[in-house]
Each structure stands twice: as structure tokens, then as C-alpha cells.
XYZ file of C-alpha atoms in Angstrom:
697
model
C 85.233 -42.174 171.139
C 86.167 -40.822 174.531
C 88.507 -38.064 175.549
C 91.231 -38.229 178.159
C 91.093 -39.479 181.745
C 89.703 -37.349 184.546
C 92.479 -35.259 186.033
C 92.541 -37.069 189.354
C 92.978 -40.385 187.547
C 95.839 -38.961 185.482
C 97.898 -38.344 188.591
C 97.471 -41.979 189.545
C 98.284 -43.433 186.112
C 100.662 -40.989 184.395
C 103.969 -40.152 186.077
C 104.340 -36.747 184.428
C 100.868 -35.476 185.356
C 101.606 -34.717 189.009
C 104.782 -32.804 188.167
C 102.912 -30.783 185.540
C 100.039 -30.007 187.934
C 102.493 -28.688 190.539
C 104.293 -26.516 187.947
C 100.942 -25.043 186.882
C 100.036 -24.482 190.535
C 103.284 -22.548 191.068
C 102.535 -20.359 188.017
C 99.198 -19.396 189.566
C 100.904 -18.700 192.917
C 103.305 -16.248 191.267
C 100.451 -14.431 189.533
C 98.519 -14.282 192.783
C 101.516 -12.907 194.679
C 102.039 -10.241 192.004
C 98.436 -9.095 192.461
C 97.785 -9.558 188.764
C 94.601 -11.663 189.036
C 92.329 -8.627 188.880
C 89.593 -8.266 186.239
C 90.007 -5.101 184.111
C 86.880 -2.985 183.989
C 87.704 -1.907 180.427
C 86.935 -4.087 177.401
C 89.746 -5.231 175.140
C 90.447 -3.938 171.651
C 91.961 -5.757 168.641
C 95.080 -7.794 169.420
C 96.540 -7.351 165.931
C 97.350 -3.728 166.842
C 99.854 -4.943 169.437
C 102.801 -4.413 167.106
C 105.701 -1.968 167.129
C 105.198 0.725 164.455
C 108.972 0.952 163.970
C 110.206 -2.658 164.010
C 106.898 -4.403 163.155
C 107.523 -6.974 165.870
C 104.780 -8.017 168.255
C 105.027 -6.109 171.543
C 105.793 -8.041 174.706
C 103.094 -9.100 177.152
C 103.814 -9.941 180.779
C 100.858 -11.594 182.562
C 102.375 -10.514 185.888
C 101.537 -6.864 185.211
C 98.358 -5.630 186.855
C 97.887 -2.768 184.414
C 99.843 -1.047 181.662
C 99.898 2.215 179.711
C 103.351 1.763 178.161
C 104.205 -1.230 175.999
C 107.621 -2.597 175.232
C 109.011 -3.656 171.867
C 111.647 -6.448 171.972
C 114.095 -3.862 170.599
C 113.503 -1.453 173.492
C 110.924 0.919 172.008
C 108.349 2.171 174.518
C 104.988 2.545 172.795
C 101.947 4.418 174.084
C 98.419 4.928 172.759
C 94.834 3.772 173.146
C 95.034 1.215 170.332
C 98.003 -0.467 172.025
C 96.307 -0.415 175.407
C 93.189 -1.952 173.871
C 95.319 -4.703 172.348
C 97.109 -5.256 175.681
C 93.717 -5.636 177.345
C 92.877 -8.437 174.904
C 95.903 -10.367 176.132
C 95.073 -9.546 179.748
C 91.482 -10.775 179.475
C 92.602 -13.905 177.653
C 95.330 -14.640 180.201
C 92.850 -14.322 183.078
C 90.438 -16.687 181.358
C 93.325 -19.136 181.014
C 94.104 -18.740 184.728
C 90.468 -19.569 185.502
C 90.769 -22.808 183.514
C 94.240 -23.580 184.837
C 93.101 -23.073 188.439
C 90.123 -25.363 187.887
C 92.457 -27.988 186.413
C 94.908 -27.706 189.338
C 92.009 -28.144 191.764
C 90.725 -31.165 189.841
C 94.193 -32.699 189.828
C 95.460 -31.860 193.319
C 92.265 -31.269 195.297
C 93.404 -27.952 196.837
C 90.207 -25.937 197.304
C 91.980 -22.580 197.196
C 92.487 -23.034 193.448
C 88.806 -23.790 192.961
C 88.152 -20.480 194.717
C 90.527 -18.597 192.418
C 88.817 -20.026 189.360
C 85.348 -19.428 190.783
C 86.129 -15.809 191.695
C 87.412 -14.997 188.205
C 84.369 -16.610 186.611
C 81.868 -14.753 188.783
C 83.637 -11.410 188.425
C 83.660 -11.742 184.647
C 80.005 -12.784 184.678
C 79.139 -9.684 186.698
C 81.293 -7.391 184.560
C 80.229 -8.685 181.146
C 76.849 -6.871 180.996
C 78.652 -3.613 181.849
C 80.881 -3.790 178.773
C 79.232 -1.902 175.887
C 78.758 -3.360 172.419
C 82.119 -2.051 171.351
C 81.844 1.503 169.954
C 85.462 1.609 168.753
C 85.429 -1.563 166.664
C 86.235 -1.214 162.969
C 83.269 -1.170 160.606
C 83.998 -4.583 159.048
C 84.005 -6.349 162.411
C 81.183 -8.219 164.075
C 81.329 -6.257 167.326
C 81.779 -7.826 170.722
C 81.287 -6.549 174.250
C 84.475 -7.574 176.010
C 86.507 -7.071 172.789
C 86.297 -5.262 169.469
C 85.508 -8.528 167.724
C 82.788 -11.031 168.560
C 85.272 -13.613 167.283
C 87.681 -12.825 170.133
C 84.754 -12.935 172.545
C 83.724 -16.360 171.308
C 87.240 -17.762 171.827
C 87.598 -16.176 175.277
C 84.185 -17.421 176.358
C 84.997 -21.060 175.565
C 87.936 -20.918 177.991
C 85.783 -19.435 180.768
C 82.914 -21.870 180.264
C 85.245 -24.891 180.163
C 86.587 -23.708 183.528
C 83.029 -23.438 184.854
C 82.134 -26.917 183.640
C 85.297 -28.439 185.086
C 84.514 -26.935 188.487
C 80.976 -28.287 188.325
C 82.294 -31.706 187.320
C 84.425 -31.660 190.463
C 81.464 -30.852 192.691
C 82.056 -27.136 193.213
C 78.798 -25.401 194.131
C 77.984 -21.825 193.153
C 75.839 -19.788 195.518
C 72.501 -18.501 194.217
C 73.803 -14.973 193.560
C 76.899 -16.299 191.828
C 74.865 -18.683 189.698
C 72.465 -15.897 188.748
C 75.385 -13.798 187.483
C 76.729 -16.723 185.455
C 73.278 -17.473 184.045
C 72.916 -13.830 182.968
C 76.362 -13.963 181.328
C 75.455 -17.136 179.460
C 72.194 -15.605 178.297
C 73.811 -12.416 176.978
C 76.574 -14.406 175.321
C 74.112 -16.768 173.669
C 72.105 -13.844 172.302
C 75.208 -12.266 170.786
C 76.531 -15.474 169.267
C 73.138 -16.406 167.791
C 72.738 -12.924 166.316
C 76.168 -13.005 164.694
C 75.587 -16.493 163.326
C 72.431 -15.185 161.666
C 74.354 -12.252 160.134
C 77.143 -14.451 158.801
C 75.038 -17.337 157.570
C 71.831 -15.700 156.369
C 72.555 -12.020 155.713
C 76.120 -12.269 154.390
C 75.773 -15.812 152.968
C 79.196 -16.548 154.424
C 78.621 -19.680 156.486
C 82.056 -21.124 155.599
C 83.801 -18.242 157.434
C 86.196 -19.352 160.174
C 84.171 -17.097 162.524
C 81.273 -19.519 162.216
C 83.246 -22.395 163.712
C 84.015 -20.276 166.781
C 80.489 -18.926 167.173
C 79.392 -22.572 167.078
C 82.004 -23.519 169.681
C 80.934 -20.720 172.015
C 77.269 -21.660 171.708
C 78.137 -25.327 172.221
C 79.758 -24.366 175.526
C 76.710 -22.289 176.516
C 74.298 -25.112 175.700
C 76.451 -27.621 177.597
C 76.581 -25.319 180.621
C 72.791 -24.875 180.535
C 72.057 -28.533 179.771
C 70.238 -27.658 176.538
C 70.666 -30.809 174.467
C 67.978 -29.949 171.916
C 69.621 -26.588 171.190
C 73.002 -28.264 170.794
C 71.588 -30.901 168.438
C 69.967 -28.184 166.330
C 73.289 -26.337 166.218
C 75.099 -29.472 165.076
C 72.605 -30.328 162.352
C 71.487 -26.884 161.133
C 72.728 -24.575 158.404
C 76.201 -23.340 159.311
C 76.297 -25.855 162.172
C 79.061 -28.329 162.960
C 78.332 -30.810 160.177
C 77.541 -28.185 157.545
C 80.601 -26.097 158.384
C 82.818 -29.180 158.209
C 81.420 -29.781 154.703
C 81.917 -26.221 153.403
C 84.774 -24.828 155.515
C 87.148 -27.704 154.807
C 88.204 -29.008 151.400
C 87.676 -32.634 150.451
C 91.433 -33.177 150.846
C 91.132 -32.153 154.534
C 92.636 -28.642 154.475
C 90.713 -25.551 155.624
C 89.358 -23.666 152.615
C 91.573 -20.560 152.974
C 94.750 -22.585 152.455
C 96.253 -21.194 155.662
C 97.892 -23.542 158.156
C 97.098 -21.084 160.944
C 93.391 -20.921 160.140
C 93.319 -24.684 159.670
C 94.526 -25.044 163.285
C 92.168 -22.242 164.333
C 89.056 -23.927 162.928
C 90.098 -27.414 164.041
C 90.490 -26.207 167.618
C 86.938 -24.816 167.527
C 85.656 -28.136 166.168
C 87.347 -30.061 168.985
C 85.779 -27.790 171.609
C 82.352 -28.341 170.030
C 82.965 -32.095 170.080
C 84.002 -31.953 173.726
C 80.735 -30.199 174.594
C 78.631 -32.611 172.531
C 80.217 -35.553 174.306
C 78.667 -34.299 177.538
C 75.298 -35.275 176.064
C 76.558 -38.602 174.741
C 76.864 -37.237 171.193
C 80.025 -38.381 169.389
C 81.284 -35.807 166.884
C 84.841 -37.128 166.823
C 84.047 -39.568 164.004
C 81.702 -37.224 162.116
C 82.441 -36.714 158.417
C 81.457 -33.939 156.050
C 79.742 -34.305 152.705
C 83.039 -35.117 150.952
C 84.626 -37.141 153.723
C 86.071 -34.209 155.688
C 86.864 -35.107 159.296
C 88.790 -33.920 162.309
C 91.000 -36.986 161.993
C 91.749 -36.077 158.383
C 92.535 -32.468 159.345
C 94.932 -33.648 162.041
C 96.610 -36.112 159.669
C 97.068 -33.289 157.158
C 98.986 -31.301 159.783
C 101.179 -34.298 160.546
C 101.993 -34.525 156.828
C 102.611 -30.788 156.411
C 105.062 -30.449 159.305
C 108.777 -30.424 158.615
C 111.062 -32.998 160.215
C 111.414 -30.884 163.362
C 107.615 -30.786 163.720
C 107.264 -27.128 162.732
C 104.176 -26.313 160.678
C 104.669 -24.193 157.545
C 103.263 -20.661 157.618
C 101.134 -21.010 154.484
C 99.195 -17.848 153.571
C 98.237 -15.659 156.550
C 99.457 -16.818 159.924
C 102.435 -16.345 162.238
C 105.704 -18.137 161.712
C 105.899 -18.627 165.477
C 104.289 -17.065 168.579
C 103.457 -18.473 171.994
C 99.634 -18.286 171.785
C 99.751 -20.153 168.470
C 102.094 -22.783 169.931
C 99.577 -23.362 172.741
C 96.795 -23.813 170.188
C 98.910 -26.334 168.283
C 99.666 -28.181 171.519
C 95.964 -28.346 172.405
C 94.920 -29.974 169.151
C 98.021 -32.184 168.898
C 97.462 -33.576 172.403
C 93.910 -34.491 171.397
C 95.006 -35.899 168.054
C 97.334 -38.257 169.905
C 94.945 -39.091 172.757
C 91.750 -39.547 170.738
C 92.961 -40.688 167.319
C 96.426 -42.079 168.041
C 98.034 -40.146 165.158
C 101.727 -40.813 165.773
C 102.785 -38.187 163.227
C 101.587 -35.474 165.615
C 104.258 -36.339 168.204
C 106.950 -34.138 166.543
C 104.384 -31.348 166.094
C 103.571 -31.479 169.804
C 107.233 -31.636 170.745
C 108.025 -28.559 168.621
C 105.088 -26.608 170.100
C 106.337 -27.297 173.611
C 109.911 -26.435 172.586
C 108.703 -23.016 171.382
C 106.984 -22.535 174.743
C 110.152 -23.398 176.652
C 108.485 -26.493 178.078
C 110.361 -29.400 176.534
C 108.796 -31.791 179.040
C 105.282 -30.660 178.162
C 104.673 -28.801 181.442
C 101.673 -26.957 180.075
C 97.940 -26.754 180.741
C 97.230 -28.457 177.412
C 99.142 -31.550 178.533
C 97.300 -31.765 181.834
C 93.877 -31.326 180.223
C 94.301 -33.501 177.127
C 97.512 -35.551 177.318
C 96.884 -39.276 177.696
C 100.137 -41.075 176.919
C 102.936 -41.959 179.301
C 105.893 -41.313 176.993
C 107.286 -37.827 176.488
C 106.083 -37.839 172.887
C 102.655 -39.238 173.841
C 102.911 -41.700 170.920
C 104.963 -44.542 169.418
C 107.709 -43.826 166.898
C 106.555 -42.257 163.654
C 106.745 -44.159 160.381
C 108.662 -42.491 157.519
C 106.386 -40.118 155.633
C 105.846 -40.179 151.906
C 104.791 -37.572 149.377
C 101.289 -36.115 149.328
C 99.175 -34.076 146.952
C 96.314 -31.907 148.208
C 94.477 -31.439 144.873
C 91.630 -29.322 146.239
C 93.587 -26.991 148.512
C 96.455 -26.877 146.015
C 99.597 -28.005 147.848
C 102.093 -30.780 147.185
C 104.847 -32.273 149.335
C 107.648 -34.321 147.813
C 109.731 -36.797 149.819
C 112.082 -39.467 148.432
C 113.735 -42.308 150.343
C 117.372 -41.630 151.134
C 117.255 -37.907 150.396
C 117.297 -35.537 153.395
C 115.808 -32.854 151.128
C 112.070 -32.502 150.550
C 109.800 -29.799 149.138
C 106.423 -28.150 149.649
C 104.833 -26.148 146.827
C 101.673 -24.028 146.535
C 99.508 -23.944 143.411
C 95.949 -23.656 144.764
C 93.333 -20.990 145.348
C 94.359 -17.510 146.412
C 92.777 -17.929 149.867
C 90.446 -14.932 150.023
C 91.332 -12.198 152.504
C 93.965 -14.480 154.038
C 95.639 -15.405 150.754
C 99.028 -14.314 149.434
C 100.155 -13.533 145.869
C 102.389 -16.594 145.924
C 101.401 -19.159 143.337
C 104.105 -21.734 142.602
C 105.943 -20.816 145.816
C 108.533 -23.421 146.826
C 109.576 -24.331 150.371
C 112.783 -26.375 150.415
C 113.294 -28.497 153.534
C 116.152 -30.527 154.997
C 115.746 -33.011 157.830
C 117.798 -30.650 160.044
C 116.158 -27.348 159.080
C 113.738 -25.779 156.622
C 115.923 -23.823 154.210
C 113.463 -21.610 152.311
C 110.281 -21.285 154.410
C 107.318 -19.063 153.905
C 108.185 -16.418 156.485
C 104.635 -16.000 157.777
C 102.561 -12.912 158.502
C 103.019 -10.038 160.941
C 100.061 -8.947 163.118
C 97.462 -7.354 160.858
C 97.900 -3.934 162.449
C 101.300 -3.638 160.764
C 101.394 -2.033 157.295
C 103.956 -4.679 156.345
C 101.110 -7.163 156.062
C 100.303 -5.699 152.649
C 103.544 -3.922 151.799
C 105.737 -7.021 152.037
C 104.594 -10.308 153.559
C 101.656 -10.925 151.209
C 103.574 -9.761 148.116
C 104.986 -12.078 145.460
C 108.556 -10.819 145.937
C 108.543 -12.060 149.548
C 107.946 -15.656 148.378
C 110.035 -18.213 146.500
C 108.375 -17.840 143.120
C 108.364 -15.530 140.056
C 107.240 -11.918 139.715
C 107.209 -9.573 136.721
C 108.400 -5.957 136.562
C 108.461 -5.558 140.337
C 104.716 -6.213 140.596
C 102.879 -8.942 142.422
C 100.829 -11.667 140.819
C 97.074 -11.255 140.509
C 94.989 -13.250 143.003
C 94.327 -16.473 141.126
C 94.455 -20.262 141.193
C 97.088 -22.408 139.502
C 96.905 -26.105 138.778
C 98.859 -29.310 139.081
C 99.359 -30.609 135.544
C 101.113 -33.809 136.549
C 102.010 -35.517 139.790
C 103.787 -38.842 140.113
C 105.323 -40.312 143.243
C 106.953 -43.546 144.302
C 109.477 -44.400 147.005
C 112.464 -43.142 145.027
C 111.191 -40.340 142.775
C 108.612 -37.535 142.985
C 107.635 -35.296 140.093
C 105.256 -32.329 140.271
C 104.437 -30.090 137.310
C 102.685 -26.943 138.512
C 101.269 -24.286 136.208
C 99.824 -20.779 136.407
C 98.280 -18.878 133.503
C 96.545 -16.031 135.377
C 99.307 -14.502 137.492
C 99.907 -11.856 134.807
C 98.114 -11.193 131.546
C 99.697 -13.177 128.729
C 102.095 -14.977 131.050
C 102.447 -18.734 131.570
C 104.416 -20.036 134.533
C 105.473 -23.693 134.658
C 107.398 -25.037 137.634
C 108.803 -28.555 137.328
C 110.037 -30.186 140.540
C 111.821 -33.530 140.290
C 113.063 -35.137 143.503
C 115.189 -38.287 143.546
C 117.159 -40.016 146.287
C 120.148 -37.849 145.275
C 118.929 -34.341 144.418
C 116.062 -31.941 143.713
C 115.761 -30.356 140.276
C 113.763 -27.118 140.030
C 113.082 -26.028 136.430
C 110.937 -22.893 136.359
C 109.954 -21.811 132.858
C 108.288 -18.474 132.085
C 106.749 -17.549 128.708
C 105.180 -14.215 127.752
C 102.706 -13.803 124.908
C 103.433 -10.124 124.177
C 106.064 -8.689 121.865
C 107.815 -6.556 124.487
C 110.423 -8.014 126.853
C 109.730 -7.713 130.570
C 111.735 -8.082 133.743
C 111.196 -11.726 134.762
C 112.195 -12.197 138.422
C 112.845 -15.519 140.185
C 113.080 -15.200 143.961
C 114.624 -17.390 146.636
C 114.577 -16.450 150.341
C 116.851 -18.725 152.401
C 116.550 -18.661 156.178
C 120.335 -19.021 156.481
C 123.116 -17.061 154.829
C 124.051 -18.182 151.339
C 127.770 -18.929 150.908
C 129.348 -18.245 147.516
C 132.816 -17.238 146.382
C 131.263 -15.771 143.270
C 129.737 -12.639 144.864
C 130.762 -9.112 143.878
C 129.514 -5.958 145.569
C 126.836 -3.912 143.845
C 125.010 -0.797 144.961
C 121.576 -0.149 143.490
C 117.931 -0.829 144.353
C 115.158 -3.183 143.320
C 111.877 -1.310 142.940
C 108.969 -3.231 144.442
C 105.663 -1.816 143.167
C 102.762 -2.312 145.575
C 99.220 -1.914 144.324
C 96.517 -1.209 146.873
C 92.858 -0.646 146.157
C 90.729 1.927 147.910
C 87.831 0.021 149.471
C 85.339 2.824 148.796
C 86.177 3.712 145.182
C 87.881 0.468 144.075
C 90.544 2.687 142.510
C 94.098 1.328 142.588
C 97.091 3.261 143.857
C 100.670 2.097 143.334
C 103.399 2.801 145.860
C 107.091 2.063 145.506
C 109.400 0.343 147.968
C 113.136 0.173 147.348
C 115.020 -2.970 148.359
C 118.832 -2.606 148.363
C 120.734 -4.760 145.874
C 123.932 -5.461 147.804
C 125.771 -7.790 145.459
C 125.881 -9.719 142.205
C 126.675 -13.416 141.903
C 129.052 -14.113 139.048
C 128.838 -17.492 137.369
C 131.932 -19.502 136.479
C 134.008 -18.606 133.413
C 133.454 -21.962 131.734
C 130.365 -22.257 129.557
C 128.606 -25.207 127.996
C 127.597 -25.599 124.362
C 124.442 -23.514 124.941
C 126.464 -20.613 126.363
C 125.225 -21.259 129.926
C 127.536 -21.218 132.949
C 127.116 -22.415 136.523
C 126.809 -20.639 139.840
C 127.616 -22.739 142.915
C 126.475 -21.856 146.426
C 125.926 -23.603 149.747
C 124.013 -23.238 153.021
C 125.277 -24.425 156.424
C 122.286 -25.582 158.460
C 121.892 -25.862 162.206
C 123.605 -28.678 164.072
C 121.834 -32.011 164.434
C 121.522 -33.778 167.836
C 125.017 -35.208 167.354
C 126.514 -31.747 166.903
C 127.381 -32.111 163.209
C 126.406 -29.453 160.683
C 124.577 -30.330 157.491
C 125.248 -28.467 154.269
C 122.945 -28.000 151.301
C 124.497 -27.122 147.950
C 122.770 -25.521 145.020
C 123.837 -25.009 141.456
C 122.177 -22.543 139.101
C 122.435 -22.346 135.309
C 123.034 -18.776 134.218
C 122.149 -17.951 130.624
C 123.782 -15.053 128.750
C 121.915 -11.900 129.814
C 120.863 -13.250 133.208
C 121.520 -11.324 136.422
C 121.897 -13.144 139.742
C 121.626 -10.608 142.548
C 121.774 -10.465 146.343
C 118.891 -8.352 147.656
C 118.472 -7.146 151.223
C 114.905 -7.762 152.382
C 112.931 -7.506 155.612
C 113.344 -10.402 158.008
C 110.777 -13.012 158.927
C 107.416 -12.161 160.480
C 108.725 -12.748 164.013
C 111.173 -9.871 163.550
C 111.036 -8.059 160.197
C 113.676 -5.588 161.392
C 116.426 -8.251 161.231
C 117.070 -8.163 157.509
C 117.734 -11.219 155.358
C 119.432 -11.665 151.996
C 117.384 -13.001 149.110
C 118.604 -14.272 145.764
C 117.027 -12.611 142.735
C 117.616 -14.284 139.359
C 116.471 -11.740 136.780
C 116.146 -11.762 133.021
C 114.768 -9.051 130.730
C 113.129 -11.072 127.957
C 109.926 -12.690 126.714
C 111.006 -16.112 127.927
C 113.156 -17.408 130.777
C 114.344 -20.737 132.161
C 115.472 -20.770 135.776
C 117.180 -24.136 136.303
C 118.469 -25.066 139.755
C 119.596 -28.257 141.401
C 119.874 -28.821 145.160
C 121.824 -31.570 146.868
C 122.715 -32.349 150.473
C 126.326 -33.128 151.409
C 128.009 -32.239 148.121
C 127.138 -30.379 144.970
C 125.737 -31.532 141.666
C 126.719 -30.173 138.243
C 124.340 -28.906 135.552
C 124.980 -28.859 131.818
C 122.527 -27.522 129.268
C 122.610 -29.701 126.204
C 119.835 -27.925 124.315
C 116.895 -25.631 125.013
C 114.878 -28.553 126.353
C 117.548 -30.930 127.640
C 120.001 -30.897 130.546
C 122.493 -33.290 132.135
C 122.995 -33.694 135.898
C 126.207 -35.144 137.313
C 127.440 -35.682 140.870
C 131.243 -35.244 140.893
C 133.049 -38.229 142.365
C 130.170 -40.633 141.763
C 130.487 -43.142 138.970
C 127.514 -43.554 136.640
C 125.834 -40.536 138.238
C 125.081 -38.651 135.015
C 121.376 -38.267 134.222
C 119.919 -36.655 131.116
C 116.526 -34.998 131.472
C 114.302 -33.583 128.784
C 111.484 -31.055 129.174
C 108.612 -32.077 126.894
C 105.487 -30.122 125.999
C 102.973 -32.801 126.986
C 104.632 -34.923 129.673
C 106.910 -32.423 131.367
C 110.255 -33.738 132.625
C 111.420 -37.141 131.405
C 114.576 -39.146 132.031
C 116.213 -40.065 128.711
């Protein structure tokens, strides 16, 4: 396999390439005029600390600024402190490395030598400065320490950008003087020593070769070996323990998802793999078709992303990872461009389009397009075929799609995900072709206390909690999965979320509606507060809401790392209303609650509406709870629906339909009827059985 055309050839063959190169050139000109292309003499810190302590939003970064000691929150807070400056320096160093690569690319595309000089100057200055950075004395104890940053991980990522700039300049015939080359050689030597040492620690001392760090240490070393022409070292890295092939086999599940179950870290590791493959190709070694021990491959990982994305192309924020941020969008664009150019995966076109939309570059006027884009059309690919359902049995996710229904679902039943996992088993994301209705709201930067006090907690997800406490870290299972063009059924189960508690979530999607039957059974004699959560991204509309003024007590358990002792803190979430079901009841005593959600306008300007109907049993409470917002801005509160029952058993039965509502009737404890008003012969009777789950009768 080969990667994209040389940049000079792109301008001749692709009409958009010249326009993009000139836009990138103008960006560099503005930075140059602002005087901001100056290498900081201080090392960077930990970027996750770049978060407002009041609003928990990421602070703003302006690459035009030469230096900074005050940092601005999007809400106007002015933040000061060494930790924030250290985090700002991370962004500054990374942005300058990007300028070095962007300048090299502009030179390669347009032939203007002044941009080669900008890139060359940045490279040499960093090479000269790097030995002067100390092995970071302020890094946290758990980190593998870098020189230019707290973390060696950040250093590895940063170094790949610089070395790719260096290689691109060399490819274009740029010559480095002896003194300049000596500085770069010294930088490469120091970097190689650090990366090799940290690989040894991770792989041999900590027995943690599958860590996502390893993929980036490998990528950095691959760049070093390519720059130094060391083919034997690169081959040993590819073949050895913790190397490219081994990491692909242990860091990725057989169903092609990264082992932590995080979309963000899946993209993170895949990007490192693609950089390693790019370096190997310089020696005539093709890693693009390499497979792991269980068939894992970069193609498979890219296809998994195409399947996971919603209809707008947005990737779900499974487990740790941002809902949206510009650096992440650039990473997505980089791998999606290569997935289209190298593998021709048409399903990545919407993913690429959404990444560029987030970056405010709808035409793809980004460095990633110039470096990796190969197609002539705006989407870089032919039209996408309709997607079907998919089960990831190893990672523990399932997507349901049915022909004719604009609704689809994504559910999580797999492993906890280690340090990047959430207490979210049997979480449900409900999607519409126009908008995702109940997403996972992602993760704030790790420096925010809300990482553990809200966004990882069970109550922040669309699943069930007990007594205000989060689930234990555990793995559920898929009991049954059946899919055809018209119907999808997934039966998901958890027996380890709470002691003596069995959770069964039954999801049945047809061309007309989605049925969600969540059954909870407790083994003990005492009743407990059983809590079903739903977090819509848009305001729920219901005429059956009455005001209520009390609080929901969220109990947060945190363990002390030194003593392993657990401490429980309490967070109060305001209960701002109660939904009142209709007066009419069925033979079982259950009544219905009807609600709707107006989604964003489609390209034609029309607004789609999703309706949901809930069955309320006697003794149930259906409450409106004010919660933090999404991880982009937690300070903008949202309203969640909490369906609560104090009992030893609970059935939460909901039906969702686009365009108009469906009606639910409970015929018996294990049987319901679904009807669409105004449709003849629409009534369906469904039974919940012990061995086969949901059955049409």
C-alpha cells in the first residue's frame, strides 16, 4: 500500500490542494507577524490542568500569544498559577511543532523557501533547547517523566510532529548545515534514549505493554529510526515485545476496538500506529496490511469508527475522552483522511466532514487534508452505503439500526476500561438521523475534580443506579443478539454492578419504534432506591410536569491511593419537578407518561421530533433533576429524567418513536402491547420470557 501523493503533485492533480496550501501559508504569516513563533525556554507541564476551577471548562488558548501568565475561561474568569502556565506551555510547544510541520508542507506544496526556513529554524532551536530542559522535577509521581513536558507521553507525541517536519524538509532537498545537523542528531539521540528507557519500564518492569503509552513510544522511536536511517532498529521495534505487531495484538480487541473501550483512546492509539506505518514505509516495509494475532488491523479499527459514528459523523464519547475539542478533531481528521486515502473506507467521509465542521473548516482547509487527503471530492470518498447493526462482543458494545427507522441505539455492556473506564454498564445512547438525543457527555480534562465527582459516575449515564451510589467496576454480558434488516434485539445483562442485584436491559428496534425494557431484581429482603436515568441533550417537553423542590443525594466513593480506605462524599442535585402520568390506568394499574424532544433542523430546515412513552407503575416517581452540563461546558446545566422506585424489583418500560407517539399497555407482569395511534393493524404484543428474552406473540 502507498500513502498519498507528494505535495507538489497534489497541487497539479487536486483542485482544492492549492487553495488549502495558500490558506495554511496565510495562517503562518499571521503567526509570524504577531511575533509568536518563538521557542519557550521553559518546559511544558500537564495539559489536563488547563481547566477553569470554577466552571470546569477548558481554558482558551490563542496561538498568536507570545507568552502568557493569565489564562481566560470562556465565561470570563481570569486564572493565574504555575500549573495553568505549565499547561499553557504544553499547548504552546505543541502549536509550534505543528507550525514547523505546516511550514514544511507549505514549502513542499508551493516551493517558497522562506517557509522551509521557518520550519528549519523551529526544528534547530528545539533541538538546541531540548538538552537544556530537565527531566521534569514537577511531574506527578505516577507519570513517566519527560524533559519538554511533565509526561514522556506528551513528549513522544510532540516529537513525532517535529521529526515528520524534519523528514519532509529532507525529502524536498533542504540541507542542514553541519552545526544544525549536529544539534538535531543530539536531539534524536537524547529522545531515543528516553523513549527506549520508558518502553523498558512499561513493558518489562511494569508488565504493561498494552498501555496506550507504548504505541506512542513506538511511534516516536519509529520517527527517530527513520530520521537516522536505522532500518534494523525499526525492524526490531516492529517485531519485538511491545512493538507494533505485539501491541496491535494486545492493545486492540479481536473485534477491532482499543482495549480500554474508549473512542478517544482508540483514535489516539490508531494515530500512533499510522505514524509508525508511515515511517516503516520509508524503508519499504508495509505495515498498513499488518494483522494482529486475532485479526486486529488498522483497517478494522478505522471501519469500527465508521460504524460507531452517528449519522452526522460525530463519534460517541465512550468512557474517558472529550465530547468535542479542536485538538481531538484534528486527530480524527488525520486518521480519517488516511482511512479514505489508503483504505478507501467510504464510511469515514461523514466522520471527516464532522471533524472539519468542528474546526470551522467545512471545506477541509487544514494541514491534515494537505498532508493526507487524496480524493478530489469534498468528502474524499463516494457515497456511503446504509449501515446495519453491529455487535462488538469483545469490547462490549452494540449498535442497533433498522431500515426505515430514523432512530438507532448504542449500548455498553463490556469491560470497565481500567483507569479510563466509567461506572456505566448498560448505558444507552439513543440516536436520530438528525441528532443524537441521549449521548454520553464525555469527560472533562483530568485536572478537574468533576472527572470523578460526576462524569465517571453511574448517575451521569443513561443506566440504573442504586441508593445514589455508582456501580462497581465490572463487566456485563450480551445474553442475546439478533439482527436483520427490519428488527434488532439486544439483551444485555449485569450481575456485578451491586451485590445481589441483577440488571437486564432489553432493547428491541423495529422499523417503527424502539422498546427499552430495563428490569432490575434484588436478592435481599430490604427494598432499595432503584434509579433509572436518562440524560437528553435537548429539553424534554411534557405537559405532565409539576414543580418540586428537593434534592437527589449522589454518594461518591473515592479510595485513598495510599491506604486503600474508602471515603464517601455527598453531592446534592436539585430535583426541580415531577412528571405526572395520565389519570387513565390499564388492568395492571400502570399509567402512561408522554413526552417529546424537538431536534435540530435538518438541511431542509424542518425540525424532527422524537416521542417517548413511559409506563409508570403505582409507587413510581418520575422526576426532573438538574445536573451539570456536558463535558464541553459543565456549567450550563441540563435536565435529566430520573425514574425511581423504592422496592426489591422494578420494570422501567419505555418506547421511543420518531414523528408521532406510540402507546404502551401492560397486560401482565411479563407482557405488554404497543400501538401507534392512527395506524391500522399497528398493535404488537410482546412477552418477556426467562430464557429467550423479548418475543413477539
